[in-house]
XYZ file of N, CA and C in Angstrom:
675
model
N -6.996 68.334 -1.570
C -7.657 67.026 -1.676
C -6.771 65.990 -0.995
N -7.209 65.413 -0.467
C -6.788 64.363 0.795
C -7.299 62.847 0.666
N -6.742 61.624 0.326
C -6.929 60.195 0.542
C -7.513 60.451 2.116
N -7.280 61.002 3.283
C -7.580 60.350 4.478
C -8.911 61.227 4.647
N -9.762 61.134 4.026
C -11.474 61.937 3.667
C -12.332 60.959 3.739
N -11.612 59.723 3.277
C -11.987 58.784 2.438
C -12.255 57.591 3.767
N -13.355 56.884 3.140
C -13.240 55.552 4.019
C -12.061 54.222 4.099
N -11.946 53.779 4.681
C -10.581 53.121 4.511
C -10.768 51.971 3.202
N -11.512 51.578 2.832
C -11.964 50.806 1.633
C -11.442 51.625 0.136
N -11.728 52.394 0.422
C -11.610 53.996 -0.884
C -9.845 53.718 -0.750
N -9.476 54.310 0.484
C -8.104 54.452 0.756
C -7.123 53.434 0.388
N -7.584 52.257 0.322
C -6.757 51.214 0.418
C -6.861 50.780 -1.439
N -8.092 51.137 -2.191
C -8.207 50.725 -3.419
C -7.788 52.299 -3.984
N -7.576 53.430 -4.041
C -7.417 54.122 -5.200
C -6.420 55.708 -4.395
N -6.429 55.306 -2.711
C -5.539 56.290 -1.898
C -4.395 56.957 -2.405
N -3.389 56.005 -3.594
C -2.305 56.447 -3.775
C -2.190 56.894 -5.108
N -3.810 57.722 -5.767
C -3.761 58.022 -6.896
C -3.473 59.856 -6.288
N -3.916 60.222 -4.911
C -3.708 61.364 -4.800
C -2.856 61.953 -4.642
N -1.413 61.401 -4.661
C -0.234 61.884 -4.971
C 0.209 61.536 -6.363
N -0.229 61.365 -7.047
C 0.029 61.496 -8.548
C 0.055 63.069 -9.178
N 0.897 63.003 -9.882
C 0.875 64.465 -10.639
C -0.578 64.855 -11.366
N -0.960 64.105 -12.036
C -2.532 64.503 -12.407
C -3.351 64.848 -11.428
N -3.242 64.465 -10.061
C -4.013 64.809 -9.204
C -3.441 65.989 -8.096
N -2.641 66.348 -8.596
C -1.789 67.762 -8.056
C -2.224 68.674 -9.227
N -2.219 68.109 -9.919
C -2.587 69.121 -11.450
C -3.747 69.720 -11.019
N -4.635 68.531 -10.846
C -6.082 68.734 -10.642
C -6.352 70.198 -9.507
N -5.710 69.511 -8.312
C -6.147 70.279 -7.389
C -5.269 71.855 -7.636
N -4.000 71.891 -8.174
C -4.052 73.099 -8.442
C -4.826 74.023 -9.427
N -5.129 73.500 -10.052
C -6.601 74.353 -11.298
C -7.734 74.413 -10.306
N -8.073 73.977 -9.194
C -9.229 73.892 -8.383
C -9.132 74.993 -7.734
N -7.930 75.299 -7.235
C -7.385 76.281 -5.900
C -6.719 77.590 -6.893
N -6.620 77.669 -7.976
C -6.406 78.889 -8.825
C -7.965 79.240 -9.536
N -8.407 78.341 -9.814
C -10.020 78.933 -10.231
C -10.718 79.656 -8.601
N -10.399 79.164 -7.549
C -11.482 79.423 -6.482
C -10.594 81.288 -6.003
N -8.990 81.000 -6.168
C -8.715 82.110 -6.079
C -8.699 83.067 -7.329
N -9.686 82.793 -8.206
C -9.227 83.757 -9.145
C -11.105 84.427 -8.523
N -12.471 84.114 -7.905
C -12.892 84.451 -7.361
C -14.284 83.730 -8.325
N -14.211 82.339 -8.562
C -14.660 81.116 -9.637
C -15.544 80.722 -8.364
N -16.871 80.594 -8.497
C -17.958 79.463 -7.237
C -17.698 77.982 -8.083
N -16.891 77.193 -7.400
C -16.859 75.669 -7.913
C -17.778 74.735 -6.999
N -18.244 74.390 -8.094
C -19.645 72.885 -7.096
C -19.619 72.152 -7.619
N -19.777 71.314 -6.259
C -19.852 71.513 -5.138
C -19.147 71.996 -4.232
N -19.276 72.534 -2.662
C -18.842 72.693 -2.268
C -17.201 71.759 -1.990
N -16.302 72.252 -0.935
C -15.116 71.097 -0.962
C -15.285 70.878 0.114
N -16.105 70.947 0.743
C -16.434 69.497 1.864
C -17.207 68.435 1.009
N -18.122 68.679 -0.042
C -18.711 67.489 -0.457
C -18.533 67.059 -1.496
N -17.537 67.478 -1.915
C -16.815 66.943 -3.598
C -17.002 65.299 -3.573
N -16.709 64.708 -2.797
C -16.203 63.624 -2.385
C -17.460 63.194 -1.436
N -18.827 63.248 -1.594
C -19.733 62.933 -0.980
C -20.243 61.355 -1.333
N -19.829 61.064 -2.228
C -20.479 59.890 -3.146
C -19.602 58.823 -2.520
N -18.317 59.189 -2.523
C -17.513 57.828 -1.561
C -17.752 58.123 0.014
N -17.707 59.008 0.546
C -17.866 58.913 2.019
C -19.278 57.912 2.157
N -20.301 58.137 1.449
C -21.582 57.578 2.136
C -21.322 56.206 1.511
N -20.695 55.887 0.179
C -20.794 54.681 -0.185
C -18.992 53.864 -0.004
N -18.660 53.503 0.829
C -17.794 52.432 1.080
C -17.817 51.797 -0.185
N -16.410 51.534 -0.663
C -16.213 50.746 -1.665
C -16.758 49.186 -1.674
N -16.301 48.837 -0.218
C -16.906 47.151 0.138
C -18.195 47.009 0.623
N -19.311 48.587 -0.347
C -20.530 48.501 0.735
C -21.377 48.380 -0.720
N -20.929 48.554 -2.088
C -21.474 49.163 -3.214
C -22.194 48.014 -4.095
N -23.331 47.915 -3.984
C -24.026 47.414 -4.547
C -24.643 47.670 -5.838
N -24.984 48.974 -6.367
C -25.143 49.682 -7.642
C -24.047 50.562 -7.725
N -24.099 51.032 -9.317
C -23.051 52.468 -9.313
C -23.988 53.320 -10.141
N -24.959 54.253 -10.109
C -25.191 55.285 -11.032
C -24.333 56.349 -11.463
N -24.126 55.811 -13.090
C -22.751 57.257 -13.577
C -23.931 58.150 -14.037
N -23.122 59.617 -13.327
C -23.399 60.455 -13.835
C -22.017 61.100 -14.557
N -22.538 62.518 -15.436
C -21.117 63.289 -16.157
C -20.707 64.494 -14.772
N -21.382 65.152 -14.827
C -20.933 66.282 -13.862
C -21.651 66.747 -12.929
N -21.514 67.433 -12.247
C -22.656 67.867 -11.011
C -23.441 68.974 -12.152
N -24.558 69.620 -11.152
C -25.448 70.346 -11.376
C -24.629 71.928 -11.481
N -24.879 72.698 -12.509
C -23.915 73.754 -11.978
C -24.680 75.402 -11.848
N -25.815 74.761 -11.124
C -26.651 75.737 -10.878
C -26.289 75.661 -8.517
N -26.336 77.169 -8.502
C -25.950 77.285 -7.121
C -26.624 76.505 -6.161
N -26.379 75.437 -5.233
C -27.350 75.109 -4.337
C -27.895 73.799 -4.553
N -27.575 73.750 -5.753
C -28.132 71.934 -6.532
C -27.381 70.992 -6.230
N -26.166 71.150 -6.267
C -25.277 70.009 -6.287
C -24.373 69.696 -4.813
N -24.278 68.253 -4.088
C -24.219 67.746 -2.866
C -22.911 67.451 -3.060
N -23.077 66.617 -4.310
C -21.452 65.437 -4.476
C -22.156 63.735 -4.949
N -23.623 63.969 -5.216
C -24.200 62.455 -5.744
C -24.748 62.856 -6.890
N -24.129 62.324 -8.218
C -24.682 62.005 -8.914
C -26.135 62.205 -9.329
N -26.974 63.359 -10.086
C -28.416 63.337 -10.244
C -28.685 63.991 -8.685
N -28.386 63.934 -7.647
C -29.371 64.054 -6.606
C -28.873 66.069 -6.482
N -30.067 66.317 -6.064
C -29.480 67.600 -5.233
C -30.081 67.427 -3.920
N -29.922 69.147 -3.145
C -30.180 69.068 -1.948
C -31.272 68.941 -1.528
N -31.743 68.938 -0.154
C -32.952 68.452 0.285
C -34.076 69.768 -0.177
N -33.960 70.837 0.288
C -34.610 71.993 -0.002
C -35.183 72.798 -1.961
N -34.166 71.471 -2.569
C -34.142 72.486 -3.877
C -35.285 72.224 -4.650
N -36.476 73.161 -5.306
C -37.541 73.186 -5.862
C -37.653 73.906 -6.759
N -37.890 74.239 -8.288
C -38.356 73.025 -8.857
C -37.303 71.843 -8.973
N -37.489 70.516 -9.438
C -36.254 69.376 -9.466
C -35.977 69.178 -10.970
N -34.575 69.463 -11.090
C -33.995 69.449 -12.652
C -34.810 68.508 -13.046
N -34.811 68.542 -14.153
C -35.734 67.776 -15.417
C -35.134 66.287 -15.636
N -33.946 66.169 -15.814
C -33.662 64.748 -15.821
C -34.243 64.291 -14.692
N -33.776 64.277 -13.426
C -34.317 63.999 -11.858
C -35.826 63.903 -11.856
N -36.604 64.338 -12.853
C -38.173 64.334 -12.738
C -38.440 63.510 -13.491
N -37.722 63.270 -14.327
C -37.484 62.047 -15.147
C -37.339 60.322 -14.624
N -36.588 60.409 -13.848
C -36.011 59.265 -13.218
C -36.722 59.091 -12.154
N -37.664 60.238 -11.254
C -38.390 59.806 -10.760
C -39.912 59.158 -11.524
N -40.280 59.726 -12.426
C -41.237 58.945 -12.950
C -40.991 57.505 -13.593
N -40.183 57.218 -14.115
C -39.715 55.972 -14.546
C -39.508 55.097 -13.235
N -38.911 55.501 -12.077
C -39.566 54.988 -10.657
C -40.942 54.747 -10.244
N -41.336 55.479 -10.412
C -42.605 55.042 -10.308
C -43.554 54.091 -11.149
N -42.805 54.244 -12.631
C -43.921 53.199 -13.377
C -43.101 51.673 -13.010
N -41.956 51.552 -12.560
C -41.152 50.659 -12.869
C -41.930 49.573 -11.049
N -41.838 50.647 -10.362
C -41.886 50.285 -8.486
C -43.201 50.763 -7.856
N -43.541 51.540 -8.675
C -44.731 52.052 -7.780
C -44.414 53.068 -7.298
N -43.474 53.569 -6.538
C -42.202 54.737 -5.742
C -42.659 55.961 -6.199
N -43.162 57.094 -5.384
C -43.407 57.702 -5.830
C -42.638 58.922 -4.809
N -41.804 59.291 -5.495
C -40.206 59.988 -5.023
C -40.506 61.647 -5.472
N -40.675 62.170 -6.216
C -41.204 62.987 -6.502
C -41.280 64.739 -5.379
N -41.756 63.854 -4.146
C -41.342 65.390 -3.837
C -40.401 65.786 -3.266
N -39.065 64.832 -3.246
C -37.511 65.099 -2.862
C -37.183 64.490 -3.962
N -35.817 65.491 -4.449
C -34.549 65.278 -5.403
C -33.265 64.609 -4.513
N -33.161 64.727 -3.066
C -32.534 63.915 -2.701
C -32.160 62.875 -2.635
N -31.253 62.472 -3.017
C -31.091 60.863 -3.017
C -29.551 59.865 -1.867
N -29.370 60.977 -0.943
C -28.577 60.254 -0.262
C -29.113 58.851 0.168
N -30.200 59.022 0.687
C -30.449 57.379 1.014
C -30.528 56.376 0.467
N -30.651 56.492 -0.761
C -29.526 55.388 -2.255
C -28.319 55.238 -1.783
N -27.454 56.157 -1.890
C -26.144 56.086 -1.168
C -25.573 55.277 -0.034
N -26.620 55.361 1.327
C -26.327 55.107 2.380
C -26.754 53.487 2.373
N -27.664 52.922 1.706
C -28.027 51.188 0.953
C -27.036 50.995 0.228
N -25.925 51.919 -0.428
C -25.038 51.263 -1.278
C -24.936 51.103 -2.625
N -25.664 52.806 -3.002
C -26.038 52.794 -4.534
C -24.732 54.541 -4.406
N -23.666 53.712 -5.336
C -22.513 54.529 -5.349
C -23.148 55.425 -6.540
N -23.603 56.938 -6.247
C -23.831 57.861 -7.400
C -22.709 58.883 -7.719
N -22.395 58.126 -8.596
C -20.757 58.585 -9.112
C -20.628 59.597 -10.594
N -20.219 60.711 -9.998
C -19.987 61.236 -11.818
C -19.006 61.159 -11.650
N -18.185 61.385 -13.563
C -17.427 61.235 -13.677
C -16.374 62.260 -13.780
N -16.900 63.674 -13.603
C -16.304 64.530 -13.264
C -16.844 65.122 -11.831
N -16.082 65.688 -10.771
C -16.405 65.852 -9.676
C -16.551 67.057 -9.274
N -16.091 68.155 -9.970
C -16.619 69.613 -10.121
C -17.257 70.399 -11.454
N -17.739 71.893 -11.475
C -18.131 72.548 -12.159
C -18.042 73.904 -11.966
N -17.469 74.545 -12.923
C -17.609 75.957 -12.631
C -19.301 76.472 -12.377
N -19.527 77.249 -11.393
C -21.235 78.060 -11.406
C -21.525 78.095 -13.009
N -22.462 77.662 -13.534
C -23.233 78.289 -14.876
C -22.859 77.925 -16.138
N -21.501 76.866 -15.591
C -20.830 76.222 -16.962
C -20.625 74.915 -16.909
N -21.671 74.832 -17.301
C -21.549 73.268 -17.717
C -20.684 72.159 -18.577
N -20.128 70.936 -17.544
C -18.604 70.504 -18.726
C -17.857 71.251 -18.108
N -17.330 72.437 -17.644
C -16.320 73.400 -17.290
C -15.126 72.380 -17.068
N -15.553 71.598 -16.041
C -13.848 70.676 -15.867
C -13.855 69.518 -16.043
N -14.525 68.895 -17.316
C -14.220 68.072 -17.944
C -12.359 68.459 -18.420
N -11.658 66.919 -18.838
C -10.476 67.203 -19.235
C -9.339 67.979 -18.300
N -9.616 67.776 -16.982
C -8.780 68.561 -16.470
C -8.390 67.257 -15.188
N -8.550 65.952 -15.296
C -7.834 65.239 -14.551
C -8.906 64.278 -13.902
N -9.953 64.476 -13.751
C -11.051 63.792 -12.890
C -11.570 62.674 -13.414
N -11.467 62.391 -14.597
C -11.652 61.260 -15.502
C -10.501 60.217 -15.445
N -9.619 60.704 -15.358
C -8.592 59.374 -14.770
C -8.987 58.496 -13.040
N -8.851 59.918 -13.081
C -8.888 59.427 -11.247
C -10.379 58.389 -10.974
N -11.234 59.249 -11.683
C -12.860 58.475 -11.693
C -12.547 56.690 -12.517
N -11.903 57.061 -13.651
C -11.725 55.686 -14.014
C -11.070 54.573 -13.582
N -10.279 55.294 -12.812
C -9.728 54.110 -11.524
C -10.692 53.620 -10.539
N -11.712 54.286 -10.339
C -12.702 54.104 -8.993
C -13.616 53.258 -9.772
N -13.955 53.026 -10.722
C -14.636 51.954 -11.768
C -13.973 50.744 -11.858
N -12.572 50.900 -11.957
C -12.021 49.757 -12.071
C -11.969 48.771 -10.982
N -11.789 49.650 -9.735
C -11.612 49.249 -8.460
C -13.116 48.862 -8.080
N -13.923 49.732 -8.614
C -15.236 48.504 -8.329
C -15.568 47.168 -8.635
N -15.033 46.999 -10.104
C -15.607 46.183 -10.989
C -14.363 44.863 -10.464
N -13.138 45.011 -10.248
C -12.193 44.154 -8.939
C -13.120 44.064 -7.762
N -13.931 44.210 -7.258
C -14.866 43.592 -6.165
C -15.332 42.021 -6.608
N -15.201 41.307 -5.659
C -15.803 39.881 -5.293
C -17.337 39.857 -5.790
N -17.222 40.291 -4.768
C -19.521 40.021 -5.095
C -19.955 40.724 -6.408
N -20.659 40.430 -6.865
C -21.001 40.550 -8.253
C -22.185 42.178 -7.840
N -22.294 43.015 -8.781
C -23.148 44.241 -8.570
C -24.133 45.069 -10.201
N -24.507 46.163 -9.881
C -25.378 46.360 -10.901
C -24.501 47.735 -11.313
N -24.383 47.826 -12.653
C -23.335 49.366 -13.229
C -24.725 49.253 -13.778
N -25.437 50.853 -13.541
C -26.454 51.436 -14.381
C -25.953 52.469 -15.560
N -26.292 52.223 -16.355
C -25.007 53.563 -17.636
C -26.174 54.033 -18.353
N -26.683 55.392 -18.087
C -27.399 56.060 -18.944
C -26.787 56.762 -19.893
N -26.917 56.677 -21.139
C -26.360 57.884 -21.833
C -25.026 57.379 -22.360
N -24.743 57.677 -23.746
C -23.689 57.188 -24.264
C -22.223 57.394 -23.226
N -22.410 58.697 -23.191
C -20.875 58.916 -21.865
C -21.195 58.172 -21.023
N -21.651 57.558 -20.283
C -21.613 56.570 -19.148
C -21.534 55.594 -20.347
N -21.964 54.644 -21.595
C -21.813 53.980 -21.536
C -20.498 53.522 -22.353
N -19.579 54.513 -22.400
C -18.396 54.586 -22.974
C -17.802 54.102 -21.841
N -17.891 53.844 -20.454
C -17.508 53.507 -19.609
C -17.319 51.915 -19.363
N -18.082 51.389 -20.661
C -18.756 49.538 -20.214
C -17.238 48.665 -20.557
N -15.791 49.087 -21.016
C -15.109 48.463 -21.365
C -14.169 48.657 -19.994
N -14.200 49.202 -18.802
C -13.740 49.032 -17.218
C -14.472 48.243 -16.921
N -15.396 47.815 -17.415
C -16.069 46.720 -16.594
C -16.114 45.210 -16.614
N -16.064 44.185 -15.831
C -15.742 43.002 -15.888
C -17.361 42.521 -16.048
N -18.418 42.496 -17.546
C -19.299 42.166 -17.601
C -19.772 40.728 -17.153
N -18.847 39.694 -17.157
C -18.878 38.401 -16.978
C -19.098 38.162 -15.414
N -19.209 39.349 -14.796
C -19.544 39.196 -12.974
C -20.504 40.209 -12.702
N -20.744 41.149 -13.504
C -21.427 42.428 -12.949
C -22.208 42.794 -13.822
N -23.883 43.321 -13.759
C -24.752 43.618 -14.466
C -24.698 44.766 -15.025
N -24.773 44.805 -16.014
C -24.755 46.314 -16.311
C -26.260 46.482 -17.563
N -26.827 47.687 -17.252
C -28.111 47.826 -17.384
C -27.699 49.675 -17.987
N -27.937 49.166 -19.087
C -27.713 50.676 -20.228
C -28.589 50.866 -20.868
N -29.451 52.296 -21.044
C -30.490 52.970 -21.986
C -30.030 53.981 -21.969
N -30.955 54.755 -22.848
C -31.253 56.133 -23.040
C -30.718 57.114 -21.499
N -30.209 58.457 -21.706
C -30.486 59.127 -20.347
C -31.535 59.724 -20.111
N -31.455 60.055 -19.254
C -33.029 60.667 -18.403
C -33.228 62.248 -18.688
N -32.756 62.962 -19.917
C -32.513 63.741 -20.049
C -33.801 64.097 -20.769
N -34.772 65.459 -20.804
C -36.185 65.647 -21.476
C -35.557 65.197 -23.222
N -33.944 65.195 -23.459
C -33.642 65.607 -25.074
C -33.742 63.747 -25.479
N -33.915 63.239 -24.180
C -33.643 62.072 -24.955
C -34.421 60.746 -23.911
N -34.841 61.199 -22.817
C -35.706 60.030 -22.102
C -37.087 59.336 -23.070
N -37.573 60.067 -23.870
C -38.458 59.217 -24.987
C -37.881 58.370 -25.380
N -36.922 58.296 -25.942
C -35.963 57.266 -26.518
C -34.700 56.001 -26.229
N -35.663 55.625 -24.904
C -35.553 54.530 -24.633
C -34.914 54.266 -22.835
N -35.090 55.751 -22.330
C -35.308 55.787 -20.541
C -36.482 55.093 -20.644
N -37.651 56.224 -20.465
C -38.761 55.437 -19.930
C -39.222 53.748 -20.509
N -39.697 53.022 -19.558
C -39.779 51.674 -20.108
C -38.520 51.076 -19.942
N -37.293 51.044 -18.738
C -35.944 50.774 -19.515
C -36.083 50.041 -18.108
N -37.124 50.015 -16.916
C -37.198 49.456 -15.868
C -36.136 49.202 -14.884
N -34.691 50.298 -14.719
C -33.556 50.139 -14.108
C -33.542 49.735 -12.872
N -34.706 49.817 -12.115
C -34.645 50.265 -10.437
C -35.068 48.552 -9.921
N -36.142 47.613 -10.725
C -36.406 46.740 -10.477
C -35.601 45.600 -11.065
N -35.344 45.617 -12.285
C -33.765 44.829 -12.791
C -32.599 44.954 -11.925
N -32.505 46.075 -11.514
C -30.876 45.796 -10.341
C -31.426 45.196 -9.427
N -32.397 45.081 -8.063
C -33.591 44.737 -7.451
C -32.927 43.061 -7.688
N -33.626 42.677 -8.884
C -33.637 41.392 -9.062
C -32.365 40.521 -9.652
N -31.378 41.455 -9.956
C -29.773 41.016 -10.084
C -29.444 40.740 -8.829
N -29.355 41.995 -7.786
C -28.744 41.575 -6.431
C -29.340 40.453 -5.819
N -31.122 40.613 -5.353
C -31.777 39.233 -5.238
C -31.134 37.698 -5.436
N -30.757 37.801 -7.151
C -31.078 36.219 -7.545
C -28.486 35.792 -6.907
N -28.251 37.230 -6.902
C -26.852 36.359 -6.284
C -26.914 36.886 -4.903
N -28.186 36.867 -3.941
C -27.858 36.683 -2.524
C -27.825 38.237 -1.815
N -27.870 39.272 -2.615
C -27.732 40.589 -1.685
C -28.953 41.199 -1.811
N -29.163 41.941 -0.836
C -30.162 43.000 -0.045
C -30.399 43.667 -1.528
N -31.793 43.844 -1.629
C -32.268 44.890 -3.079
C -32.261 45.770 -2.315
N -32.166 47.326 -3.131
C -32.457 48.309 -2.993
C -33.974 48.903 -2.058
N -33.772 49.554 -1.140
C -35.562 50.154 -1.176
C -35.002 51.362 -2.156
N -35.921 51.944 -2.748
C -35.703 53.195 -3.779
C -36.035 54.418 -2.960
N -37.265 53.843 -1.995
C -37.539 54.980 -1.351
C -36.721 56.273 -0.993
N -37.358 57.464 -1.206
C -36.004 58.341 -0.181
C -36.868 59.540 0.833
């Protein structure tokens, strides 16, 4: 794992966390699981997909997610999204697209992709950045939560004011990195089938950030993808 992957924005706010011992830690449990003959996903070209497309000085939303998808083929490096090809679309993701749609009209549905959130400046960030194949949580606690909580902090130190979306109690255990007095933050239920009744749907996320960025001067989102 390498700071110079990174856009120079990334590099300059959180570059010199990758010589830290936690983050040597990290990457050696990464490189002993892959040689012990472990499929970790995402791949390690796209671990780090969520900052390449989103520039720190480009980030207008942040969707937290917990971990990637840890089914083969699902997971890119964004948060909720998988790849372009993957069918059927996890259940949360079918989730969040319908709540798009009642919220925008958007009717997203037949791609789970969501880089082009990304590339407008909707940072889809989990908070852990790998997974063992088939185990879900697998590398929670093993270093990625520091490093991630620095990249929160370093957002929420941005000038222009932005939208933190926090589904789900673990994202919203996250709301005390945040400088609420500049930055919106917009928390319900997650989009999960165990718990989107209870207070996802109806929670209107996509048009509330929309009209946060709007009313201080920045470009809304298209949702489209």
């Amino acid at each position: 794992m390498q700071a110079s992957s990174l856009p120079p924005s990334w590099q300059a706010a959180v570059g010199a966390e990758f010589a830290k011992p936690y983050m040597q830690t990290l990457d050696a449990f990464l490189q002993a699981g892959e040689a012990a003959g472990k499929l970790i996903l995402p791949p390690a070209g796209q671990r780090f997909n969520a900052l390449q497309s989103t520039p720190l000085d480009q980030v207008k939303v942040v969707i937290l997610g917990q971990d990637p998808y840890p089914t083969p083929g699902h997971a890119h490096g964004l948060s909720f999204s998988v790849q372009p090809d993957v069918s059927p679309l996890p259940r949360s993701l079918n989730n969040i697209n319908r709540e798009l749609q009642a919220d925008l009209g958007i009717d997203n549905s037949y791609s789970g992709c969501l880089q082009a959130w990304a590339e407008q400046g909707v940072l889809l960030l989990n908070t852990v950045l790998t997974v063992e194949a088939g185990k879900a949580g697998s590398h929670q606690k093993h270093g990625w939560e520091t490093f991630t909580d620095t990249l929160i902090r370093a957002i929420s130190a941005q000038v222009q004011p932005l939208v933190f979306i926090l589904w789900g109690n673990h994202a919203q255990k996250k709301t005390e990195l945040i400088d609420a007095t500049r930055h919106c933050i917009i928390a319900s239920a997650h989009p999960s089938p165990l718990s989107a009744r209870r207070g996802f749907f109806g929670s209107k996320p996509f048009s509330r950030a929309n009209a946060f960025l709007q009313a201080n001067g920045r470009q809304p989102v298209d949702w489209k993808v």
